[in-house]
mmCIF file of C-alpha atoms in Angstrom:
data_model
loop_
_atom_site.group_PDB
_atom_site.id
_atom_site.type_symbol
_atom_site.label_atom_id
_atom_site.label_comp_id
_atom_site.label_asym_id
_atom_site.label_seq_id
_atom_site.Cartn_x
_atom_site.Cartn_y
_atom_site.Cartn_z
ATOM 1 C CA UNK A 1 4.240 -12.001 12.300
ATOM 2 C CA UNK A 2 0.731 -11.766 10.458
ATOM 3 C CA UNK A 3 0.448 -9.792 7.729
ATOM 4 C CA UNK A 4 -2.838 -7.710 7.312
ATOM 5 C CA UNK A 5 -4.631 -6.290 4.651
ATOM 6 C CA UNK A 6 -6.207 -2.916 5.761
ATOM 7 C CA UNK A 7 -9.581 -1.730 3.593
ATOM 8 C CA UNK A 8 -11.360 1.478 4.203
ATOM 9 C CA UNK A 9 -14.648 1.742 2.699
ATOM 10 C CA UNK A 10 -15.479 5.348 2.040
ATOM 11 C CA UNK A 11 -19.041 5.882 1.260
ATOM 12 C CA UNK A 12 -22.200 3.534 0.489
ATOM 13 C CA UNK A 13 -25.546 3.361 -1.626
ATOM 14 C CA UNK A 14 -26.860 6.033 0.636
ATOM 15 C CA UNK A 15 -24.684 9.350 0.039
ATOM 16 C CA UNK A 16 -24.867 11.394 3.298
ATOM 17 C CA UNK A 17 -28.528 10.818 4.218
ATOM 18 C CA UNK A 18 -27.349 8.143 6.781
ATOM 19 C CA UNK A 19 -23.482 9.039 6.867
ATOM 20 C CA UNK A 20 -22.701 12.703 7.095
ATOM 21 C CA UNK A 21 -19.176 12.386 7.096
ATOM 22 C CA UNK A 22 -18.791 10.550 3.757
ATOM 23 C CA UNK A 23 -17.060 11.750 0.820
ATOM 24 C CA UNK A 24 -19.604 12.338 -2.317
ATOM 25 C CA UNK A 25 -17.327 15.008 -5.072
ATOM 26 C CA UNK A 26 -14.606 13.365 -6.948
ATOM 27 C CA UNK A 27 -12.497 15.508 -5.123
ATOM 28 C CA UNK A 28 -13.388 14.600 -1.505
ATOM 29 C CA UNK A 29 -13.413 11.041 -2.793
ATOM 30 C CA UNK A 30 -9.917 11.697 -3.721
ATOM 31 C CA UNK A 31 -8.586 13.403 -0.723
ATOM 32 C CA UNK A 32 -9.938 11.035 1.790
ATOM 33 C CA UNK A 33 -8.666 7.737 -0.166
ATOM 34 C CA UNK A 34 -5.186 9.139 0.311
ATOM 35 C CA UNK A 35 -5.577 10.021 3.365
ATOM 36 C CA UNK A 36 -6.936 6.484 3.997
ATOM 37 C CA UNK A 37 -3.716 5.185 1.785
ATOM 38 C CA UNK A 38 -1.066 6.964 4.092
ATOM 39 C CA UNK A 39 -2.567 6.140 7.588
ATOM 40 C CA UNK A 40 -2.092 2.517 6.489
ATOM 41 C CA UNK A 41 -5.133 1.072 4.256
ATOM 42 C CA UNK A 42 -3.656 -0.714 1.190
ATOM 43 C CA UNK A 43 -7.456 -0.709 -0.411
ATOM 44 C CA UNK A 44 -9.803 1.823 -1.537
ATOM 45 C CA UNK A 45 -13.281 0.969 -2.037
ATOM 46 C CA UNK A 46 -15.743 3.724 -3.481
ATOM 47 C CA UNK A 47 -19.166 4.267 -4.733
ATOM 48 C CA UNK A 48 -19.295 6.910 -7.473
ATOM 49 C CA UNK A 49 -21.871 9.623 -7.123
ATOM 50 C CA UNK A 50 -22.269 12.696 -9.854
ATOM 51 C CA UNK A 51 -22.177 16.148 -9.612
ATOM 52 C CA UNK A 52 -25.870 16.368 -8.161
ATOM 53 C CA UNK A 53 -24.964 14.225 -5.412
ATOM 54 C CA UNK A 54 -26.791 11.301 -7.248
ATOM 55 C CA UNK A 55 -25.026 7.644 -6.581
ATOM 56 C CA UNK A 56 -23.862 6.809 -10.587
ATOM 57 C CA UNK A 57 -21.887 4.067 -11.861
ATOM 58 C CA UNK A 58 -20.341 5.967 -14.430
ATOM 59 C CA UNK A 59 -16.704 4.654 -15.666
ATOM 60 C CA UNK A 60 -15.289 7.854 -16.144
ATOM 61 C CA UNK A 61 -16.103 9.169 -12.654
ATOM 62 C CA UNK A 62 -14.720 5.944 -11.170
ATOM 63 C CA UNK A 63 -11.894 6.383 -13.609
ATOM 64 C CA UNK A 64 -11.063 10.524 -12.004
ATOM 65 C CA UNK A 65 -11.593 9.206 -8.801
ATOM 66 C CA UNK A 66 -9.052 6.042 -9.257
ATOM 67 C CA UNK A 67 -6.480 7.392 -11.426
ATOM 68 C CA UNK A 68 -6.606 10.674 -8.493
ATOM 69 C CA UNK A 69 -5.401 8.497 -5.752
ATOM 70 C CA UNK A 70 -3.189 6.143 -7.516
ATOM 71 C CA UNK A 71 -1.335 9.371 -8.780
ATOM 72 C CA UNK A 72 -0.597 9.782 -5.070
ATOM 73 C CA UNK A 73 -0.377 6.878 -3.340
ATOM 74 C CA UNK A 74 -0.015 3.071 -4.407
ATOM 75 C CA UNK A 75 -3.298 1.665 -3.235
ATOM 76 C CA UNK A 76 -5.978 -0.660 -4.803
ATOM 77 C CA UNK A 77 -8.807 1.292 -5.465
ATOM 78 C CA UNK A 78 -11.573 -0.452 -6.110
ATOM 79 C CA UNK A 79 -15.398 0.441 -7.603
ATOM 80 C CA UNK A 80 -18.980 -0.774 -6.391
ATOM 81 C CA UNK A 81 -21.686 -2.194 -8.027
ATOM 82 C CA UNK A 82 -25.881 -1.028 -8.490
ATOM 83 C CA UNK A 83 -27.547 -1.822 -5.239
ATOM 84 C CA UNK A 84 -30.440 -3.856 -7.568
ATOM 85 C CA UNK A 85 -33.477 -4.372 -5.705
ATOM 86 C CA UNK A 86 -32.859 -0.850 -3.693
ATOM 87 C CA UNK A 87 -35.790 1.262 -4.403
ATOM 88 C CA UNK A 88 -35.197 2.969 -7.533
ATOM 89 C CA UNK A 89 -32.614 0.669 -9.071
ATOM 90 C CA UNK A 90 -33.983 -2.435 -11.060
ATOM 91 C CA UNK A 91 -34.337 -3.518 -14.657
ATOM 92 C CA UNK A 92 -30.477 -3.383 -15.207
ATOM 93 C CA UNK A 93 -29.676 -6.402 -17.378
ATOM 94 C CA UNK A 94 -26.663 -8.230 -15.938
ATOM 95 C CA UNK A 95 -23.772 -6.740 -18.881
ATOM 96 C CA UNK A 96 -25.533 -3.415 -18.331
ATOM 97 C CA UNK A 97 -24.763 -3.652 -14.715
ATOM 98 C CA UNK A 98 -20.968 -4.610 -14.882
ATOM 99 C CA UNK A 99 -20.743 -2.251 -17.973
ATOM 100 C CA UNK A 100 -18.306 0.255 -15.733
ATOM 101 C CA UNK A 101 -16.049 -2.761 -14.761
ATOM 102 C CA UNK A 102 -15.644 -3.453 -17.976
ATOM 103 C CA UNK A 103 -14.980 -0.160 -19.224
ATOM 104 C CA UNK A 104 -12.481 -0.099 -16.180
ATOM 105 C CA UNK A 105 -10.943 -2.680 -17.099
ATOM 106 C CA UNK A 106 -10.043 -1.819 -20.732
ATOM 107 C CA UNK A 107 -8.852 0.943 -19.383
ATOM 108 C CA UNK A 108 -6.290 -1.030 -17.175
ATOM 109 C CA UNK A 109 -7.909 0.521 -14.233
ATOM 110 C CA UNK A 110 -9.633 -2.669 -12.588
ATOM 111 C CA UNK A 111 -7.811 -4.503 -10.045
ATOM 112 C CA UNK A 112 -10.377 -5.791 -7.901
ATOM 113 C CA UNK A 113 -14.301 -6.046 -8.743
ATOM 114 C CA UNK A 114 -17.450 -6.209 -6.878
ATOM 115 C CA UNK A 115 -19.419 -9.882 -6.738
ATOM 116 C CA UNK A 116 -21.951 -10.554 -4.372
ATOM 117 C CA UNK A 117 -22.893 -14.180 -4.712
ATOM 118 C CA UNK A 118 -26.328 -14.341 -3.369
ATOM 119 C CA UNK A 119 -29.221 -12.423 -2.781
ATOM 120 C CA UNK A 120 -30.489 -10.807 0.653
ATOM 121 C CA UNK A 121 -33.426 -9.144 2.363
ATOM 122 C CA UNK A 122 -32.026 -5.380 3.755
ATOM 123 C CA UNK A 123 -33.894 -4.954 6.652
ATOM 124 C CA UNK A 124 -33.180 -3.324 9.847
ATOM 125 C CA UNK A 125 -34.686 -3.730 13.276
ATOM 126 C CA UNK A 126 -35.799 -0.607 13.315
ATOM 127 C CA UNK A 127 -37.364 -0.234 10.402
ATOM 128 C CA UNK A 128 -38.778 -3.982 11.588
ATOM 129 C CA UNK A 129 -40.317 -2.486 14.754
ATOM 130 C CA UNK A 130 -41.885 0.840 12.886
ATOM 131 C CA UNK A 131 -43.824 -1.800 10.786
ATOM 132 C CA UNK A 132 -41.574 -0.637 7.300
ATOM 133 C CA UNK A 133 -40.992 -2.792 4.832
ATOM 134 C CA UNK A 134 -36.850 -3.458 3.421
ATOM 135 C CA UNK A 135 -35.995 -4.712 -0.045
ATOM 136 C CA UNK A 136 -34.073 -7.856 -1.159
ATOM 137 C CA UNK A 137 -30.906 -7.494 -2.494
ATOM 138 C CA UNK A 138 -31.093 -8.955 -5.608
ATOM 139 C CA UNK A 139 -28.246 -10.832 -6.999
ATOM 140 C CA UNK A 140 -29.179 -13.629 -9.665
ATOM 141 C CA UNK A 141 -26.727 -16.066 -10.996
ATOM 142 C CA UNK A 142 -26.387 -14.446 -14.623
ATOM 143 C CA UNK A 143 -25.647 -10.796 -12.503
ATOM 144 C CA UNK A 144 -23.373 -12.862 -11.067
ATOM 145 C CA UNK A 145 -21.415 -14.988 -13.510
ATOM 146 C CA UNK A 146 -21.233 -11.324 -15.835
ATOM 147 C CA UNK A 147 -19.362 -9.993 -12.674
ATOM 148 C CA UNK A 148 -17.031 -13.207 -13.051
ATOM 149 C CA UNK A 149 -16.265 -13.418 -16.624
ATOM 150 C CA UNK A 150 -15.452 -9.596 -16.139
ATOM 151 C CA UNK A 151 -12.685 -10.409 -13.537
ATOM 152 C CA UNK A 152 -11.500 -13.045 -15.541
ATOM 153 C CA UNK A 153 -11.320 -11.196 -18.898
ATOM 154 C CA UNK A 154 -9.542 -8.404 -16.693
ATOM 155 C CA UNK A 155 -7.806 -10.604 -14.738
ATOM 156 C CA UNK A 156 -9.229 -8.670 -11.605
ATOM 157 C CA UNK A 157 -9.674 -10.050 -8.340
ATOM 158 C CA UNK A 158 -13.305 -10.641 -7.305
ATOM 159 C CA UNK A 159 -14.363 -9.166 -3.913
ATOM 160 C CA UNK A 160 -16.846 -11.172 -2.442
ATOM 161 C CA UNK A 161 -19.629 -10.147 -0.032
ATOM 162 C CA UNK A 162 -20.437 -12.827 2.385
ATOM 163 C CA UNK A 163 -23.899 -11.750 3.725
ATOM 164 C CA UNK A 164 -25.316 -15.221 4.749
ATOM 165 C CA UNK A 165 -23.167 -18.391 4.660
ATOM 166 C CA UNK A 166 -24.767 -19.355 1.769
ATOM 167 C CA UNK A 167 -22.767 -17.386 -0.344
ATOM 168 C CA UNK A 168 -19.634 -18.839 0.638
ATOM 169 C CA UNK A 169 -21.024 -22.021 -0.779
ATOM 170 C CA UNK A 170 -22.256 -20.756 -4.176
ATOM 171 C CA UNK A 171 -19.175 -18.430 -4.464
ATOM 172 C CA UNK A 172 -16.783 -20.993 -4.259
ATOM 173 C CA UNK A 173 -19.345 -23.137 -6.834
ATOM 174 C CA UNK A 174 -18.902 -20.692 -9.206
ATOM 175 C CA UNK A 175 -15.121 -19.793 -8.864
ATOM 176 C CA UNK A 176 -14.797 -23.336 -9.829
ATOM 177 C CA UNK A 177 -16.857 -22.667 -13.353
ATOM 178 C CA UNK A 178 -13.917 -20.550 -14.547
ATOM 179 C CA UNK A 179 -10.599 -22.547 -14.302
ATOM 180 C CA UNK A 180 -8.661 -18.874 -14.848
ATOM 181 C CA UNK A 181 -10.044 -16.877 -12.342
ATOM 182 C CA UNK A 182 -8.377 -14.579 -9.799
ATOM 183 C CA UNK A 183 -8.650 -16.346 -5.934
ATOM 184 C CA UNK A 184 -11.574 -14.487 -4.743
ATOM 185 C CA UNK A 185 -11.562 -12.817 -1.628
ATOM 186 C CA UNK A 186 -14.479 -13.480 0.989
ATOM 187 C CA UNK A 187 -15.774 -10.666 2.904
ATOM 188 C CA UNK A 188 -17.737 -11.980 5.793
ATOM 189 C CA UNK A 189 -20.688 -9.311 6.428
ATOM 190 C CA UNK A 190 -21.159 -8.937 9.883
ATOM 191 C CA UNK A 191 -24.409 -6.621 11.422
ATOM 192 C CA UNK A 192 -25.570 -5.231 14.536
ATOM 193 C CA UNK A 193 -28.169 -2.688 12.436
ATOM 194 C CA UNK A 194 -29.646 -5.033 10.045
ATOM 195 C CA UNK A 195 -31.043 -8.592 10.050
ATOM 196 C CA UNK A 196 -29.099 -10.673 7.952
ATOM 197 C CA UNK A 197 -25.893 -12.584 8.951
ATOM 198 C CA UNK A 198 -24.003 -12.783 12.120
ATOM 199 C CA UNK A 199 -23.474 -10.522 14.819
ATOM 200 C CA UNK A 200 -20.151 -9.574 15.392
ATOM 201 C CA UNK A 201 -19.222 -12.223 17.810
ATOM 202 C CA UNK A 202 -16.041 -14.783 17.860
ATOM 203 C CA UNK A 203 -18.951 -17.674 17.451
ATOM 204 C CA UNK A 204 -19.866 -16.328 14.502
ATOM 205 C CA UNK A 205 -16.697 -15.745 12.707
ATOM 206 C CA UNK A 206 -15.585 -19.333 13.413
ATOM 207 C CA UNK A 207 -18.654 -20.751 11.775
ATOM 208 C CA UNK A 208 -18.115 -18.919 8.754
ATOM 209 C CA UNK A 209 -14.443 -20.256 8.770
ATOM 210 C CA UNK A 210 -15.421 -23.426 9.272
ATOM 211 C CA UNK A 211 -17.870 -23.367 6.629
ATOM 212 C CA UNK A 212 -15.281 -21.553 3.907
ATOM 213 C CA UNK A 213 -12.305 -24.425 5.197
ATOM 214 C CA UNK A 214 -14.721 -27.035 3.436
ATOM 215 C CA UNK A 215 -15.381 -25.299 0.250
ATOM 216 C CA UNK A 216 -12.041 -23.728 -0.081
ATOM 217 C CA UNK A 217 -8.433 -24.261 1.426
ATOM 218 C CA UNK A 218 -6.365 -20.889 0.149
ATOM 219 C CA UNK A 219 -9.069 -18.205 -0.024
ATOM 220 C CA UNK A 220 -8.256 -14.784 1.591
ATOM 221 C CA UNK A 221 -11.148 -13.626 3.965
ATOM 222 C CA UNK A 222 -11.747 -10.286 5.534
ATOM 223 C CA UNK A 223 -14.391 -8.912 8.673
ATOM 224 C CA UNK A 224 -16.619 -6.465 7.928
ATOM 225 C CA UNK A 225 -20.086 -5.490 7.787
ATOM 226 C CA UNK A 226 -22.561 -2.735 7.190
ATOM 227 C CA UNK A 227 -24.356 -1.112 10.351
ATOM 228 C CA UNK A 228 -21.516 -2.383 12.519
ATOM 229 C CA UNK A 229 -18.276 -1.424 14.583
ATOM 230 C CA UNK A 230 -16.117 -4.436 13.601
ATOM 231 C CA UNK A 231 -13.411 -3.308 15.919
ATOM 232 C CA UNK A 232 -14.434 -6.348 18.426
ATOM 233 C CA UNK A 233 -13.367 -9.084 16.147
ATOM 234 C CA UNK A 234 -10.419 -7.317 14.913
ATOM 235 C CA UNK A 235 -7.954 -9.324 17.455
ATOM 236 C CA UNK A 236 -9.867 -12.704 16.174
ATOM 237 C CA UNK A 237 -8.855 -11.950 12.627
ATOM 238 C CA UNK A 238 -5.101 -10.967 12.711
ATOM 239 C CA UNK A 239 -4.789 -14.457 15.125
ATOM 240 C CA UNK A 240 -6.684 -16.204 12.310
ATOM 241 C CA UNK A 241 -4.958 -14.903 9.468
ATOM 242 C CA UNK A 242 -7.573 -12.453 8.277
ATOM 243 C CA UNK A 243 -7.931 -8.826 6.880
ATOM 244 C CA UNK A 244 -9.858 -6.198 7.863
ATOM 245 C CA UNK A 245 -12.231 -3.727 6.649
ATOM 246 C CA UNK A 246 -13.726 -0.562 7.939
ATOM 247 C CA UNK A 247 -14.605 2.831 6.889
ATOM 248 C CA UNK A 248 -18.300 5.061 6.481
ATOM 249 C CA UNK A 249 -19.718 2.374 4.288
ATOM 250 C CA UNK A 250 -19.531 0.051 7.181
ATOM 251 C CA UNK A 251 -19.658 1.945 10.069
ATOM 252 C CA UNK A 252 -22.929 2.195 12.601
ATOM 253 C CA UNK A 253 -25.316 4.881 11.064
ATOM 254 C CA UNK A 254 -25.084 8.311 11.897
ATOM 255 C CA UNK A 255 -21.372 7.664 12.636
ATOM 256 C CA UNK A 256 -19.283 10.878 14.142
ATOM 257 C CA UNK A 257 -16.576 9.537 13.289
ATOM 258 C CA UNK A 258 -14.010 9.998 9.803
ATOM 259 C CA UNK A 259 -13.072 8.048 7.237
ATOM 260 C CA UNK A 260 -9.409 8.539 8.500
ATOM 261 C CA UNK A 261 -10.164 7.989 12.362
ATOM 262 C CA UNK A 262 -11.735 4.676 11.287
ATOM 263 C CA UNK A 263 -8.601 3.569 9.558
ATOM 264 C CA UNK A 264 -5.972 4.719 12.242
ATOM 265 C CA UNK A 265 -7.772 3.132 15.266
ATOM 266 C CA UNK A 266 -8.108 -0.489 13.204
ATOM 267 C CA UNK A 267 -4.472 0.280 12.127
ATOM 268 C CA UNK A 268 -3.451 0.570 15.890
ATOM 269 C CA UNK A 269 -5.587 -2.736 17.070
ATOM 270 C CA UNK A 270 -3.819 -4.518 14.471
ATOM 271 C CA UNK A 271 -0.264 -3.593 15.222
ATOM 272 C CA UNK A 272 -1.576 -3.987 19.159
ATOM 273 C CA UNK A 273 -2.646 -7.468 18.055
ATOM 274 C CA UNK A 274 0.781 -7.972 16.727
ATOM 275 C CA UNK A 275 -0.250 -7.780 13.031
ATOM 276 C CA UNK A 276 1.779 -6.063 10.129
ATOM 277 C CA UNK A 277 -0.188 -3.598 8.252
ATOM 278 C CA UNK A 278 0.064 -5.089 4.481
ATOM 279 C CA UNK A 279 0.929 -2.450 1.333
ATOM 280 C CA UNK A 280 -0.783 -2.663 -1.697
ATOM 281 C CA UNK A 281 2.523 -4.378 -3.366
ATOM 282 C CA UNK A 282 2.295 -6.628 -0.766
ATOM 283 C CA UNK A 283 -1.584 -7.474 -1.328
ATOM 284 C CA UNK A 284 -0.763 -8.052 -4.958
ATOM 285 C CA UNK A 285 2.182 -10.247 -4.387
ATOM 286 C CA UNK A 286 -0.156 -12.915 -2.112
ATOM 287 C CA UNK A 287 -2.451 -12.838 -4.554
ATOM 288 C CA UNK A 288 -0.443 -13.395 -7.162
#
């Protein structure tokens, strides 16, 4: 029987303008990551926001919002990165922008860390069709070897971000750079909203595999996405071997839906699927 890992996603880069339902406060952040935790996701991800509602990548928020869950539940709980290139957020030198990860990890709180290796225009078709411009997603190699040699100092696990297949190809170039690095994990980013990638489509999941088989043997990969109900490909992935992620960060736009009612319906296509729902122990032991 296949063994899934189950992520839930709780917020993104845009707060509640674009996802009511999304957990900003330390406190909702809390709350809904163990609720997450006991309807059967074994990660946390989170973007850390401050009291004004303001997205910050502040250590010590992470930190409150981490060490609140774990006190609860046993679940990796993982933090974000700056969105660099999103309007507003630029001229962050690459330590500055991994400075939280690091101050995570001292503080033994760092299990998994963000690395996107690539860069990516954010554009959606809608914004395409109104004649408004997106941003590129800015990701240069020293941004992303800082993010490395932070996992590896840490001994954290680096999450990869698989936007375009590209990235499989320089990830996997630079895992090989640092001989005592953590087996990232690749997190194909599947769309329906914006432009970049793959559709969420069986096709399109088997050319990223294919791709990843020839760079890599033994990586864990996950589905997921941004702008996109990933629930399609779910069956795909637990007969392939793969994890799954969902949650508000992820989720089509304006989403009704909860953090919680995400999790439980992917935790019931899995188990439909035949898949086991991995716990966090569990996680840590295959990637161990």
């Amino acid at each position: 029987m296949t063994t899934v890992w189950l992520e839930a996603a709780l917020n993104g880069p845009w707060g509640t303008d674009h996802q009511p339902n999304s957990p900003i406060s330390v406190d909702d952040c809390i709350k809904q990551g163990i609720a997450c935790a006991e309807a059967g996701a074994a990660i946390i991800h989170l973007h850390a926001y401050d009291d004004d509602g303001t997205e910050h990548h502040d250590a010590a928020i992470y930190a409150d919002i981490i060490e609140g869950i774990q006190n609860q539940v046993d679940a990796i709980v993982y933090p974000s990165i700056p969105l660099l290139g999103k309007p507003g957020v630029d001229g962050i030198t690459p330590d500055e922008r991994v400075a939280h990860q690091d101050a995570l990890g001292d503080a033994e709180l760092l299990e998994w860390a963000v690395v996107d290796p690539g860069s990516v225009n954010f554009s959606t078709y809608d914004d395409i069709e109104q004649g408004m411009t997106g941003f590129v997603y800015r990701n240069p190699e020293a941004h992303i070897r800082a993010g490395l040699s932070v996992s590896t100092t840490h001994g954290a696990t680096p999450a990869y971000a698989i936007y375009e297949p590209g990235f499989i190809r320089l990830g996997a170039a630079l895992h090989r750079q640092y001989p005592t690095l953590n087996q990232p994990i690749y997190r194909f980013m599947f769309s329906e909203k914006y432009t970049f990638g793959y559709p969420p489509e069986p096709y399109a999941l088997d050319s990223c595999l294919t791709l990843l088989e020839t760079e890599t043997t033994t990586a864990p990969w996950m589905v997921s996405g941004l702008g996109v109900d990933i629930s399609p490909l779910i069956p795909e992935a637990v007969r392939r071997g793969g994890h799954v992620r969902v949650g508000l960060e992820d989720a089509p736009l304006e989403s009704a839906h909860t953090n919680v009612e995400l999790v439980e319906r992917a935790c019931e296509q899995i188990e439909d699927c035949g898949g086991t729902l991995a716990t966090a122990n569990d996680v840590r032991t295959e990637l161990s």
